[in-house]
Short mmCIF file of C-alpha atoms and ligand atoms in Angstrom, two decimals:
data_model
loop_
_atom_site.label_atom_id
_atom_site.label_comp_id
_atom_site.label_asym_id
_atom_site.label_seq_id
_atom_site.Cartn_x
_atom_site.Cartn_y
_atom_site.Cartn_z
CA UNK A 1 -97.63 35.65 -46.06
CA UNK A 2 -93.92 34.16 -46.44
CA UNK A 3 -93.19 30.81 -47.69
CA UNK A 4 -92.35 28.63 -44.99
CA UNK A 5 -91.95 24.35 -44.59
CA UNK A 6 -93.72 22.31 -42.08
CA UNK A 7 -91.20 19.11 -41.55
CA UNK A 8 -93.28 15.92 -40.83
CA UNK A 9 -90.98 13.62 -39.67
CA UNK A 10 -88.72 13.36 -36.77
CA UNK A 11 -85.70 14.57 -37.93
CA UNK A 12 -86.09 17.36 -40.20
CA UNK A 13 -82.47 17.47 -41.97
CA UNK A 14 -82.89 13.55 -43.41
CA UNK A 15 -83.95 13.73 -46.48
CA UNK A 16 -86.46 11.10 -46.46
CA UNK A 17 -88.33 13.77 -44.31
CA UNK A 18 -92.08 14.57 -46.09
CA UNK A 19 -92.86 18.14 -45.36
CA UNK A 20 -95.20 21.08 -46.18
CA UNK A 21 -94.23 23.97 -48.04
CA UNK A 22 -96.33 26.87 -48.19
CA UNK A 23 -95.77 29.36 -51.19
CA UNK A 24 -97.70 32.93 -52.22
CA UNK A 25 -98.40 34.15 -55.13
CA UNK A 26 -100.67 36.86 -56.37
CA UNK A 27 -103.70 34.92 -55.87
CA UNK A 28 -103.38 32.48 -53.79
CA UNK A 29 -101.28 30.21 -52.04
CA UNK A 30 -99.81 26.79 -52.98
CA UNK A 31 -99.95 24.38 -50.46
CA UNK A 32 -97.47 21.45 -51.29
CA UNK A 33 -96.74 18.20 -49.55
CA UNK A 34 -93.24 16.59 -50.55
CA UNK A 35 -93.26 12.94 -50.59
CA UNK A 36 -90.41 12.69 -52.77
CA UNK A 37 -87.62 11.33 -50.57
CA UNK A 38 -89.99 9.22 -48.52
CA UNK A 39 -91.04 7.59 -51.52
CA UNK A 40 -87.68 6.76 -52.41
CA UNK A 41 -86.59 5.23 -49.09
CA UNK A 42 -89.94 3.50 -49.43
CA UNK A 43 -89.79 1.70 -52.79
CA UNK A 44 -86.14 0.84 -51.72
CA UNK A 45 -87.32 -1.26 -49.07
CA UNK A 46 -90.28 -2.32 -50.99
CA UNK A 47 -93.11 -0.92 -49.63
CA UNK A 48 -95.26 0.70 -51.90
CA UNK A 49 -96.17 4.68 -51.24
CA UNK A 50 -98.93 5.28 -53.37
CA UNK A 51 -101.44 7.08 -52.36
CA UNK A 52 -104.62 5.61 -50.95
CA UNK A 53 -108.02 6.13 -53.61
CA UNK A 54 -109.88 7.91 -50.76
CA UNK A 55 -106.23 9.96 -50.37
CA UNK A 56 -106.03 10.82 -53.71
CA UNK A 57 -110.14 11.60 -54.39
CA UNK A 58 -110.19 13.59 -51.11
CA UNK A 59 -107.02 15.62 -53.07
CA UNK A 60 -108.78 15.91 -55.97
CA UNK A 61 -111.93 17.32 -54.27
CA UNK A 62 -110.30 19.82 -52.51
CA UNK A 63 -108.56 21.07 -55.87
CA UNK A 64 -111.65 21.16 -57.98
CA UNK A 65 -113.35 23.19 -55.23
CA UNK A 66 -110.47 25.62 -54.39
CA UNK A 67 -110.02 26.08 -58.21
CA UNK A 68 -113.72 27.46 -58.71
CA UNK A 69 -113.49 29.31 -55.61
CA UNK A 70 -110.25 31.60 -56.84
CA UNK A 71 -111.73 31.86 -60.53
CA UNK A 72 -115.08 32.78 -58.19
CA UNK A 73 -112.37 35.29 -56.68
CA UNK A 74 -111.83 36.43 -60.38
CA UNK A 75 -108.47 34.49 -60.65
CA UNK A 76 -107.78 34.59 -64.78
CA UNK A 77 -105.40 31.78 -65.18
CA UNK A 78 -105.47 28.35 -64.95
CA UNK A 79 -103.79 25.49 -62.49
CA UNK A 80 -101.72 22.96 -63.60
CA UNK A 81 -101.10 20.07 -60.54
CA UNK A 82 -98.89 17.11 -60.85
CA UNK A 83 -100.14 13.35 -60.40
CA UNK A 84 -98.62 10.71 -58.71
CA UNK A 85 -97.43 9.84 -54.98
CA UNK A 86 -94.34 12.15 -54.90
CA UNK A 87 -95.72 15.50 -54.65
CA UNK A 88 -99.53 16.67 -53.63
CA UNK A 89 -100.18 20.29 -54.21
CA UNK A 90 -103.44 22.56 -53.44
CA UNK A 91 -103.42 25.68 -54.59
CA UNK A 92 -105.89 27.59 -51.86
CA UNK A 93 -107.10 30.50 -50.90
CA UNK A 94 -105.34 32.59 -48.23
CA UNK A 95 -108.38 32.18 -45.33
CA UNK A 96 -107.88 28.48 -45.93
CA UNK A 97 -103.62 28.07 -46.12
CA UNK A 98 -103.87 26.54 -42.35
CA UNK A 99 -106.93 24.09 -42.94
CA UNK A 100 -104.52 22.84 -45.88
CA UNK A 101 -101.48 22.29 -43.97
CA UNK A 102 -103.39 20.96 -41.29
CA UNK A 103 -105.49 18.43 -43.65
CA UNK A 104 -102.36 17.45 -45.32
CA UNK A 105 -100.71 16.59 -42.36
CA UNK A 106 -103.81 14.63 -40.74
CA UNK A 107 -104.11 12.25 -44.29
CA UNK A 108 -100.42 12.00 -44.42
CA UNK A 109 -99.58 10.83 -40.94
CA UNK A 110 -102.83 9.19 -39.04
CA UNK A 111 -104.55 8.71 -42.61
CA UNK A 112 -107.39 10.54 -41.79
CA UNK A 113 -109.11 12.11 -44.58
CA UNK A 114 -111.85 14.29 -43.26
CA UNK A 115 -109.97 17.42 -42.96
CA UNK A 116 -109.31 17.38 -46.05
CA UNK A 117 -113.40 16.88 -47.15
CA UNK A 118 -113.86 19.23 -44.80
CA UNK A 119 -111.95 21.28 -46.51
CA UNK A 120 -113.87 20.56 -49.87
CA UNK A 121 -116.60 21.30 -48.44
CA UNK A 122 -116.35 24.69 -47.15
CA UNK A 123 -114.72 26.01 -50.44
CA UNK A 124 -117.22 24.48 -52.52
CA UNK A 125 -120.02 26.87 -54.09
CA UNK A 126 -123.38 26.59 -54.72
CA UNK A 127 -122.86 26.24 -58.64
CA UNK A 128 -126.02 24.07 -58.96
CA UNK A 129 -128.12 26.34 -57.39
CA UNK A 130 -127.41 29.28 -59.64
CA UNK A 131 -127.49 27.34 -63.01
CA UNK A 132 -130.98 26.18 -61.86
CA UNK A 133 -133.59 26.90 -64.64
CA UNK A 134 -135.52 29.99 -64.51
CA UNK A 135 -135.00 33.90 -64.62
CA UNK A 136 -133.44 34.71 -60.98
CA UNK A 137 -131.53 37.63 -59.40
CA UNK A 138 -128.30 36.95 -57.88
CA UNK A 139 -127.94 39.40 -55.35
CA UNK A 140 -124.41 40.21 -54.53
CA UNK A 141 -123.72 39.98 -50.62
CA UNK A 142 -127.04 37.34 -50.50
CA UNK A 143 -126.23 35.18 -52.99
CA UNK A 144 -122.41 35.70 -54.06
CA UNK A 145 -119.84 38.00 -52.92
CA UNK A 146 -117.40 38.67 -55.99
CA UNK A 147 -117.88 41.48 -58.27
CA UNK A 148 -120.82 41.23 -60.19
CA UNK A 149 -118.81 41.41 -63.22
CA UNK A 150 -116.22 39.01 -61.94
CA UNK A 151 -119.04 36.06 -60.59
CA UNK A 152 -121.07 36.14 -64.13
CA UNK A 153 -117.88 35.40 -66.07
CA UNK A 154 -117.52 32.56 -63.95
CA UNK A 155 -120.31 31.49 -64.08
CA UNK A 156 -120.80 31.57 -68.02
CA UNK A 157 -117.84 29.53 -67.94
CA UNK A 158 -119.69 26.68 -65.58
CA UNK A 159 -122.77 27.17 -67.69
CA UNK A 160 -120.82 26.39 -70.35
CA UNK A 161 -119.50 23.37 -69.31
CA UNK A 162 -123.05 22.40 -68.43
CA UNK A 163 -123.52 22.86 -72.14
CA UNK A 164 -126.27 26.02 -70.89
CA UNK A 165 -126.68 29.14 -72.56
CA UNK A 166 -126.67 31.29 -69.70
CA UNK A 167 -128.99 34.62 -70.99
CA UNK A 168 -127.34 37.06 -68.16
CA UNK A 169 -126.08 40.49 -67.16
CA UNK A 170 -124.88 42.25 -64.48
CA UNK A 171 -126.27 45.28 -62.28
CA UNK A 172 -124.57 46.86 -59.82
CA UNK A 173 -125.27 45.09 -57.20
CA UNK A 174 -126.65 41.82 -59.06
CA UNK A 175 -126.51 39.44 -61.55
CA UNK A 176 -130.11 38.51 -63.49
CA UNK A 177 -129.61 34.85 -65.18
CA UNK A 178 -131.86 32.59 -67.11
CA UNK A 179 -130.33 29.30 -67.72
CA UNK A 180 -131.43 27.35 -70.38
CA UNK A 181 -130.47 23.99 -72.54
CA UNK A 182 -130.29 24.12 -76.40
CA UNK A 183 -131.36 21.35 -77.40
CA UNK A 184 -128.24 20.38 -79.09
CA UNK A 185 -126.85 19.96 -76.31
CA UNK A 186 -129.27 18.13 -74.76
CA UNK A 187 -129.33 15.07 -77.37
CA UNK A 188 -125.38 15.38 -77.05
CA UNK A 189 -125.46 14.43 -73.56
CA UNK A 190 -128.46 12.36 -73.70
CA UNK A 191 -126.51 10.34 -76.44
CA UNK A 192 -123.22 10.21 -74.73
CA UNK A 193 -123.75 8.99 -70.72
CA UNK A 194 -120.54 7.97 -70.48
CA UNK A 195 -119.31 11.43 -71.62
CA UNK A 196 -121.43 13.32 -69.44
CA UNK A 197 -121.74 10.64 -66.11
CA UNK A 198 -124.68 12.24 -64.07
CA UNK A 199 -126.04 14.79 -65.85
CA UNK A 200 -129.42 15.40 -65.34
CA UNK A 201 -131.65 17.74 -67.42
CA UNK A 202 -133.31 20.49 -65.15
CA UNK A 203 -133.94 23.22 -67.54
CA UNK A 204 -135.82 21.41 -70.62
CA UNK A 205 -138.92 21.11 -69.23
CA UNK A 206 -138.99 24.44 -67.06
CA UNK A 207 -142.45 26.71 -66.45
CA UNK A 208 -141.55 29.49 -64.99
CA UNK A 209 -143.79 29.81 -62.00
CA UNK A 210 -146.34 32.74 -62.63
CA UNK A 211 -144.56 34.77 -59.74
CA UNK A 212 -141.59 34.53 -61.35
CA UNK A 213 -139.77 37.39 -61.33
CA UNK A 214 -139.61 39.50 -64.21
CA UNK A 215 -136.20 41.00 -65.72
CA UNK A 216 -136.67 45.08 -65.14
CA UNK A 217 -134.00 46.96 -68.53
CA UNK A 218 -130.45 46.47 -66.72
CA UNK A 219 -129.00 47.84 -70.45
CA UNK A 220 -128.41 45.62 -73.26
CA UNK A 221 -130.91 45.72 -76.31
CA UNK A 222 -132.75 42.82 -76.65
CA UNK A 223 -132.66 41.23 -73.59
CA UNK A 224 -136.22 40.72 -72.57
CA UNK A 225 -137.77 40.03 -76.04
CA UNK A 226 -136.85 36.13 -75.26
CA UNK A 227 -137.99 35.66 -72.36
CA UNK A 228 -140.48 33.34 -72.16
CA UNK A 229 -140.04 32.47 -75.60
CA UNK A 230 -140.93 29.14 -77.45
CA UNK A 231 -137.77 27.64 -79.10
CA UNK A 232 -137.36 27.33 -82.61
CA UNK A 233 -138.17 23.86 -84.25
CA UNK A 234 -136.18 22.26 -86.61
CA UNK A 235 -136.84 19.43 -88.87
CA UNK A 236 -134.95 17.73 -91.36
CA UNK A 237 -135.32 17.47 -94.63
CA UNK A 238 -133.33 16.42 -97.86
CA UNK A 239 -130.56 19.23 -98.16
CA UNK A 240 -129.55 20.33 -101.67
CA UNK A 241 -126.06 19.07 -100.96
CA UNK A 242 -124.14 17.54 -103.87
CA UNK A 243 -124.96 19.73 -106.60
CA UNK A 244 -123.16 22.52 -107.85
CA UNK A 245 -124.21 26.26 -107.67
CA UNK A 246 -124.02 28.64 -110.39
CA UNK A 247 -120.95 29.75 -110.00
CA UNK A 248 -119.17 26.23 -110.24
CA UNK A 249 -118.27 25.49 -106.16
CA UNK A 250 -120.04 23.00 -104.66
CA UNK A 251 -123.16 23.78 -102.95
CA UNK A 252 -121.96 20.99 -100.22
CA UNK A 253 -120.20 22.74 -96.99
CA UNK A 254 -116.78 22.80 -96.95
CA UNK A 255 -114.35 22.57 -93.96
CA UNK A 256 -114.55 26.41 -93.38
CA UNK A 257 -118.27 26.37 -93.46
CA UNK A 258 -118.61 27.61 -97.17
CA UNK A 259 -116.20 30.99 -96.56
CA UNK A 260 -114.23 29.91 -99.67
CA UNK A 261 -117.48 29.35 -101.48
CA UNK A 262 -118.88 32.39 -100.65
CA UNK A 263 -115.88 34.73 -101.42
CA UNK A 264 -115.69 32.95 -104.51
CA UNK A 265 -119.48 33.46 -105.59
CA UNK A 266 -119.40 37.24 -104.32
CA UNK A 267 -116.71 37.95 -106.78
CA UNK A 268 -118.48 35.84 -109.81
CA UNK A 269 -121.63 37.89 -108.82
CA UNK A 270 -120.21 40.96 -108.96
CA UNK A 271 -116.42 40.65 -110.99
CA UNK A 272 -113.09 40.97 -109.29
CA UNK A 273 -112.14 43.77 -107.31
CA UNK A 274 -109.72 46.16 -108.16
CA UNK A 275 -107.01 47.13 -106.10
CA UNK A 276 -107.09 50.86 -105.71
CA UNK A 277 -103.13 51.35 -106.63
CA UNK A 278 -104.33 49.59 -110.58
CA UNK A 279 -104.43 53.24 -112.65
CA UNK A 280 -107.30 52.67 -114.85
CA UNK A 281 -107.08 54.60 -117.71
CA UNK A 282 -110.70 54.26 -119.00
CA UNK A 283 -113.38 51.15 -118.69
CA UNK A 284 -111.53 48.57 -120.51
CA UNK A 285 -107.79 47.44 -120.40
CA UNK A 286 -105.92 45.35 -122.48
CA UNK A 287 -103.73 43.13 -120.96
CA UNK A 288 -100.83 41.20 -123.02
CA UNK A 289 -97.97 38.73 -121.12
CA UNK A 290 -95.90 42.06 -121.63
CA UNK A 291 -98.32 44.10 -119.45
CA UNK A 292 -96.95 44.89 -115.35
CA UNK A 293 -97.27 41.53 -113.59
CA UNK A 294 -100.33 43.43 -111.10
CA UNK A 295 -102.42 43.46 -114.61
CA UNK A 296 -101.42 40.28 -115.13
CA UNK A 297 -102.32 38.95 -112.28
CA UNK A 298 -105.64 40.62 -112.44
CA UNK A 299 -106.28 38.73 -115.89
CA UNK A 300 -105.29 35.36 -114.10
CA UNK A 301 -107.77 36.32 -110.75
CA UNK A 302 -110.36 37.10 -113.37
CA UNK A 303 -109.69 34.13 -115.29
CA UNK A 304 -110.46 31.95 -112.25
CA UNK A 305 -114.04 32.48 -112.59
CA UNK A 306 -114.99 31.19 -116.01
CA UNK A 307 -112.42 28.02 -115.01
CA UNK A 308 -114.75 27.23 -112.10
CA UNK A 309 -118.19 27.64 -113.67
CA UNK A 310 -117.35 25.35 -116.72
CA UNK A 311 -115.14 23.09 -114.84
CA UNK A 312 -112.41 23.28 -116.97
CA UNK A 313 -108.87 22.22 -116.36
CA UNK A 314 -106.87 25.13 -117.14
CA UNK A 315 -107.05 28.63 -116.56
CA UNK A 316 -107.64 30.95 -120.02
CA UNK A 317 -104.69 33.03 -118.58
CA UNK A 318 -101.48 31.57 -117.62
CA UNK A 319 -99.07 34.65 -117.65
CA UNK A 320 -98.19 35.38 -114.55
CA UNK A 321 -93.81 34.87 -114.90
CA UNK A 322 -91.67 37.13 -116.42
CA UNK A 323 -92.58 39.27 -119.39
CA UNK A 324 -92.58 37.59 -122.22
CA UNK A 325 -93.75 37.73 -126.09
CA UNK A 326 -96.19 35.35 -127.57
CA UNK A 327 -96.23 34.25 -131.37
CA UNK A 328 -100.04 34.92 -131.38
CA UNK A 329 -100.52 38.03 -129.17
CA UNK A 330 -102.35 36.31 -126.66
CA UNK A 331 -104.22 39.13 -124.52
CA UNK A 332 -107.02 39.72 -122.24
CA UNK A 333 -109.65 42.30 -122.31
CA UNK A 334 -110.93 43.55 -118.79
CA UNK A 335 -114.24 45.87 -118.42
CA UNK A 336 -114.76 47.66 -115.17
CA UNK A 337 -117.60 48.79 -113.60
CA UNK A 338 -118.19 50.05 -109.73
CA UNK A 339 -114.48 49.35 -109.21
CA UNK A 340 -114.84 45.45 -110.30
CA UNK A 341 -113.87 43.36 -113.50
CA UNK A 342 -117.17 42.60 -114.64
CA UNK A 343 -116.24 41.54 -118.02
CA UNK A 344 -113.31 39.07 -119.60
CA UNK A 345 -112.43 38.20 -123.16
CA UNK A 346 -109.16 36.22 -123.42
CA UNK A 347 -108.12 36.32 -127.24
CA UNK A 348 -105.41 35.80 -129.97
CA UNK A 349 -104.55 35.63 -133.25
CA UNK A 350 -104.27 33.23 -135.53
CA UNK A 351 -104.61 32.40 -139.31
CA UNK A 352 -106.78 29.06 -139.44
CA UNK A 353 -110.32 29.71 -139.80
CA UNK A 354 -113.36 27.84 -141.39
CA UNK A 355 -116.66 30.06 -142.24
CA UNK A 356 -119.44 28.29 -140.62
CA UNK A 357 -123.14 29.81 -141.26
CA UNK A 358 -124.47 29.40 -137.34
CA UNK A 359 -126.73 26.65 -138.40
CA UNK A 360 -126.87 23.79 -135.91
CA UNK A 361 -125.17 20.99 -137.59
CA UNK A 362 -124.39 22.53 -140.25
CA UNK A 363 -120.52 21.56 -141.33
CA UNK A 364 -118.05 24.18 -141.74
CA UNK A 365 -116.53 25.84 -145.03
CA UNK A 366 -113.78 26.11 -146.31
CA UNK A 367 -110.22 26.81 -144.92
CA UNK A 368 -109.11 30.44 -144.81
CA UNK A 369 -105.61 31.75 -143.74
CA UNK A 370 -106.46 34.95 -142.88
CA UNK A 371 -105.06 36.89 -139.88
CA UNK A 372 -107.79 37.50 -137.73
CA UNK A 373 -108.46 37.85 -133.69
CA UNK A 374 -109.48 35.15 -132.45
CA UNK A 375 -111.86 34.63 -129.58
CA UNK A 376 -110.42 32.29 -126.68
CA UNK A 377 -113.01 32.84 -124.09
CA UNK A 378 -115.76 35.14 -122.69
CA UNK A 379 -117.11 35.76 -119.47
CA UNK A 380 -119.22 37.99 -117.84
CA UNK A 381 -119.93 38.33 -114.25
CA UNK A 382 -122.78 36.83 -112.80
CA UNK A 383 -124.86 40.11 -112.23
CA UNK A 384 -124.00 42.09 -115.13
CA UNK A 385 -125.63 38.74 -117.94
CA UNK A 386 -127.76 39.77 -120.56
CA UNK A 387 -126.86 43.44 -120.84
CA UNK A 388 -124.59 43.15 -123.71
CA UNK A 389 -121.28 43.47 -122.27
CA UNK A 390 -120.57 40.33 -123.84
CA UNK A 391 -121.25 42.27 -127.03
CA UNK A 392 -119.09 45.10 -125.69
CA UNK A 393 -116.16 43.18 -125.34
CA UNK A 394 -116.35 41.81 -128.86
CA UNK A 395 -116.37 44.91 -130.18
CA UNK A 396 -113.76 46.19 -128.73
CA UNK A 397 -111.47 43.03 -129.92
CA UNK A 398 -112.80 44.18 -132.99
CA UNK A 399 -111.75 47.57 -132.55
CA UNK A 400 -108.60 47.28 -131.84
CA UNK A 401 -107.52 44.59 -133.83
CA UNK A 402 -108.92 47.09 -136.60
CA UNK A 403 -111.52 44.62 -137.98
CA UNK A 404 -115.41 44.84 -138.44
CA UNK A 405 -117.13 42.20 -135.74
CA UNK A 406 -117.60 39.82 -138.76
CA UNK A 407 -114.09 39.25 -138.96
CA UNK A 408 -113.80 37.82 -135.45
CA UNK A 409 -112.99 34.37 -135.26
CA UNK A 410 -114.34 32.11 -132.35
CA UNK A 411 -112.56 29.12 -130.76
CA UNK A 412 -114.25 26.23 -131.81
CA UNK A 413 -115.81 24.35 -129.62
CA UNK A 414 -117.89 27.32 -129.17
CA UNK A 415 -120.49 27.04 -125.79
CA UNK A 416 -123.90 27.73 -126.52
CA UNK A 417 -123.81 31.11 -124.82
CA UNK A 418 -120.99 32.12 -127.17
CA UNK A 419 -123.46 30.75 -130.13
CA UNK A 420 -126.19 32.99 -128.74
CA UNK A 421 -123.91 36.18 -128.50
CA UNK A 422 -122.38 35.45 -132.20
CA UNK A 423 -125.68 35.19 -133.82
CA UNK A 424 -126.95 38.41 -132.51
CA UNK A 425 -123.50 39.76 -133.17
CA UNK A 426 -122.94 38.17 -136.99
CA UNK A 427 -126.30 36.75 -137.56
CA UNK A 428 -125.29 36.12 -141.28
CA UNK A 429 -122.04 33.53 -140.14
CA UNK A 430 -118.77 33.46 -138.43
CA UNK A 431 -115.46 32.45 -138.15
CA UNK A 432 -114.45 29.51 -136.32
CA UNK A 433 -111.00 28.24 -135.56
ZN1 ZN B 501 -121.89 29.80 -105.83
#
């Protein structure tokens, strides 16, 4: 088909002349009356050229209609039409390009307005019918005439809009669909009349008839174990929103529907992973701010998790800049197990210590200048509690600091974890600083 203008008017070369362009494209044809100049000479002389409301809703029919018919068709894109009095498009399929013309020529000149219902009504489709409730077989040729593929895309899109949950596949030849409401969706539109102007619930209270016909396999897996089906009930009760979890996020859902929270709890279960490209050496690396900034930032990913459980302002490892040398030798200690940090000390050294005997409430002794490692923080992931690696990491601070574990020195003021751990470690005192 060519494009081609029908002139309305008299004369066609004045430009006030309204005509009819028709214009192909790959899927159908746009059918557009041009106003534009008429309107112009009109509103000169004062006459207003709107369009009439039974004009303009006759329009509108026929482009509702003619849009589900070409998606029907298995058209993939989408329309766009302009509004106002100047231009009135259709976009139509190819059987109907001379019903269009004509209508548009009928309501433009004698203002008659039934070719263009007419025209409505032919393209419109039986959409009602084939949401209706129940487990049916469409049968292509009977019932529809696109591809099966093609018409159950469609018409999961109009279920959709319907707010249905359309449980359907297609056969060769078919389509088997089983409408139903959730009822979500339901109290939505039930709620909101003004949203949903007209809609009517079919499917809620649906029993299948006992002659119903029954879904034979048509592939899939578990397409069949529903039917017939009960829905789940829900109730409500007081959710334990508000509080925190374990880990330190709280338990309430956040804006990404607790992602964040659940990455976050997933790595204080089970440590920090490792990236592959980290050469590990042995179980346990010591990290200073000297150490390549991918340790570093290791330390600072690690030292995340403690900050969030205890809710404390800073993080116990801050070096994440250049290189750089610390009075105190500030360093981090980093077990690994099953290719995650599992355990963190974060420690320096420093020469202020009291003796204090691990007594509750017991006051300190007295002051001590010593050099000695000194314990900033400890954490262990979430999993891997109360199997000394606590312990473990003590020791090793210990170790290589060249001291005995009695010469450790902990941060005062010490949690009452880090009490437990130092009494089993030292049970006859400790340092505090
Ligand atoms: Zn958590």
């Amino acid at each position: 088909m060519s494009e081609r203008t029908i002139h309305l008017d008299a004369d066609p070369g004045d430009w006030r002349c309204r005509k009819i362009r028709v214009r192909p494209t790959r899927w159908y044809a746009t059918v557009e009356l041009d106003r534009d100049g008429y309107v112009d000479a009109a509103s000169r002389r004062g006459h207003a050229a709107e369009l009439p409301t039974l004009y303009s809703d006759a329009v509108e029919k026929v482009r509702g209609a003619a849009a589900d018919r070409l998606w029907y068709d298995g058209f993939p894109g989408g329309f766009v039409w302009s509004s106002g009095s100047r231009w009135v498009a259709l976009s139509v399929p190819y059987a109907e390009v001379e019903a269009a013309v004509e209508a548009l020529r009928v309501a433009e000149l004698d203002h008659d307005y039934s070719g263009l219902e007419a025209l409505a009504c032919r393209l419109a489709l039986p959409v009602d019918d084939w949401l209706a409730p129940g487990e049916r077989e469409l049968v292509r040729g009977v019932d529809f005439h696109s591809p099966p593929g093609v018409f159950l895309r469609f018409l999961r899109g109009k279920a959709k809009r319907s707010g249905l949950r359309l449980n359907g596949r297609a056969t060769a030849g078919s389509v088997w669909v089983r409408p139903t409401l959730p009822p979500a969706q339901k109290e939505l539109r039930e709620k909101l009349p003004g949203r949903y102007p007209g809609w009517v619930d079919r499917w809620s209270g649906h029993v299948a008839s006992d002659d119903a016909p029954f879904r034979p396999w048509v592939g899939g897996r578990d397409q069949d174990l529903s039917c017939r089906a009960t829905p789940v009930r829900f109730r409500t009760v007081l959710p334990p929103v508000g509080s925190d979890c374990r880990c330190g996020m709280s338990l309430k859902e956040d804006w990404n529907s607790g992602r964040e929270h659940a990455d976050h709890h997933a790595a204080w279960t089970f440590g920090v992973r490792v990236a592959k490209n980290l050469g590990w050496l042995g179980d346990l690396a010591v990290v200073t701010t000297q150490s390549p900034i991918a340790w570093r930032k290791l330390a600072y990913k690690v030292a995340r998790m403690p900050q969030k459980e205890n809710h404390y302002d800073f993080r116990s490892w801050s070096h994440i800049g250049e290189p750089e040398e610390t009075e105190d030798n500030v360093r981090a200690y980093l077990l690994k197990a099953n290719g995650h940090v599992i355990g963190y000390l974060a420690a320096r050294d420093t020469g202020h210590h009291r003796p204090w005997d691990l007594v509750d409430d017991s006051p300190y002794g007295d002051a001590d200048d010593t050099l000695r490692p000194q314990i900033s923080l400890v954490w262990v992931a979430g999993a891997y509690r109360r199997q000394r690696v606590g312990a473990t990491l003590v020791k090793a601070l210990a170790d290589d600091f060249g001291s005995s574990v009695a010469e450790v020195s902990w941060s005062t003021p010490i949690s009452e974890s880090g009490t437990q751990l130092a009494r089993r470690l030292s049970p006859e005192g400790i340092w505090v600083s």
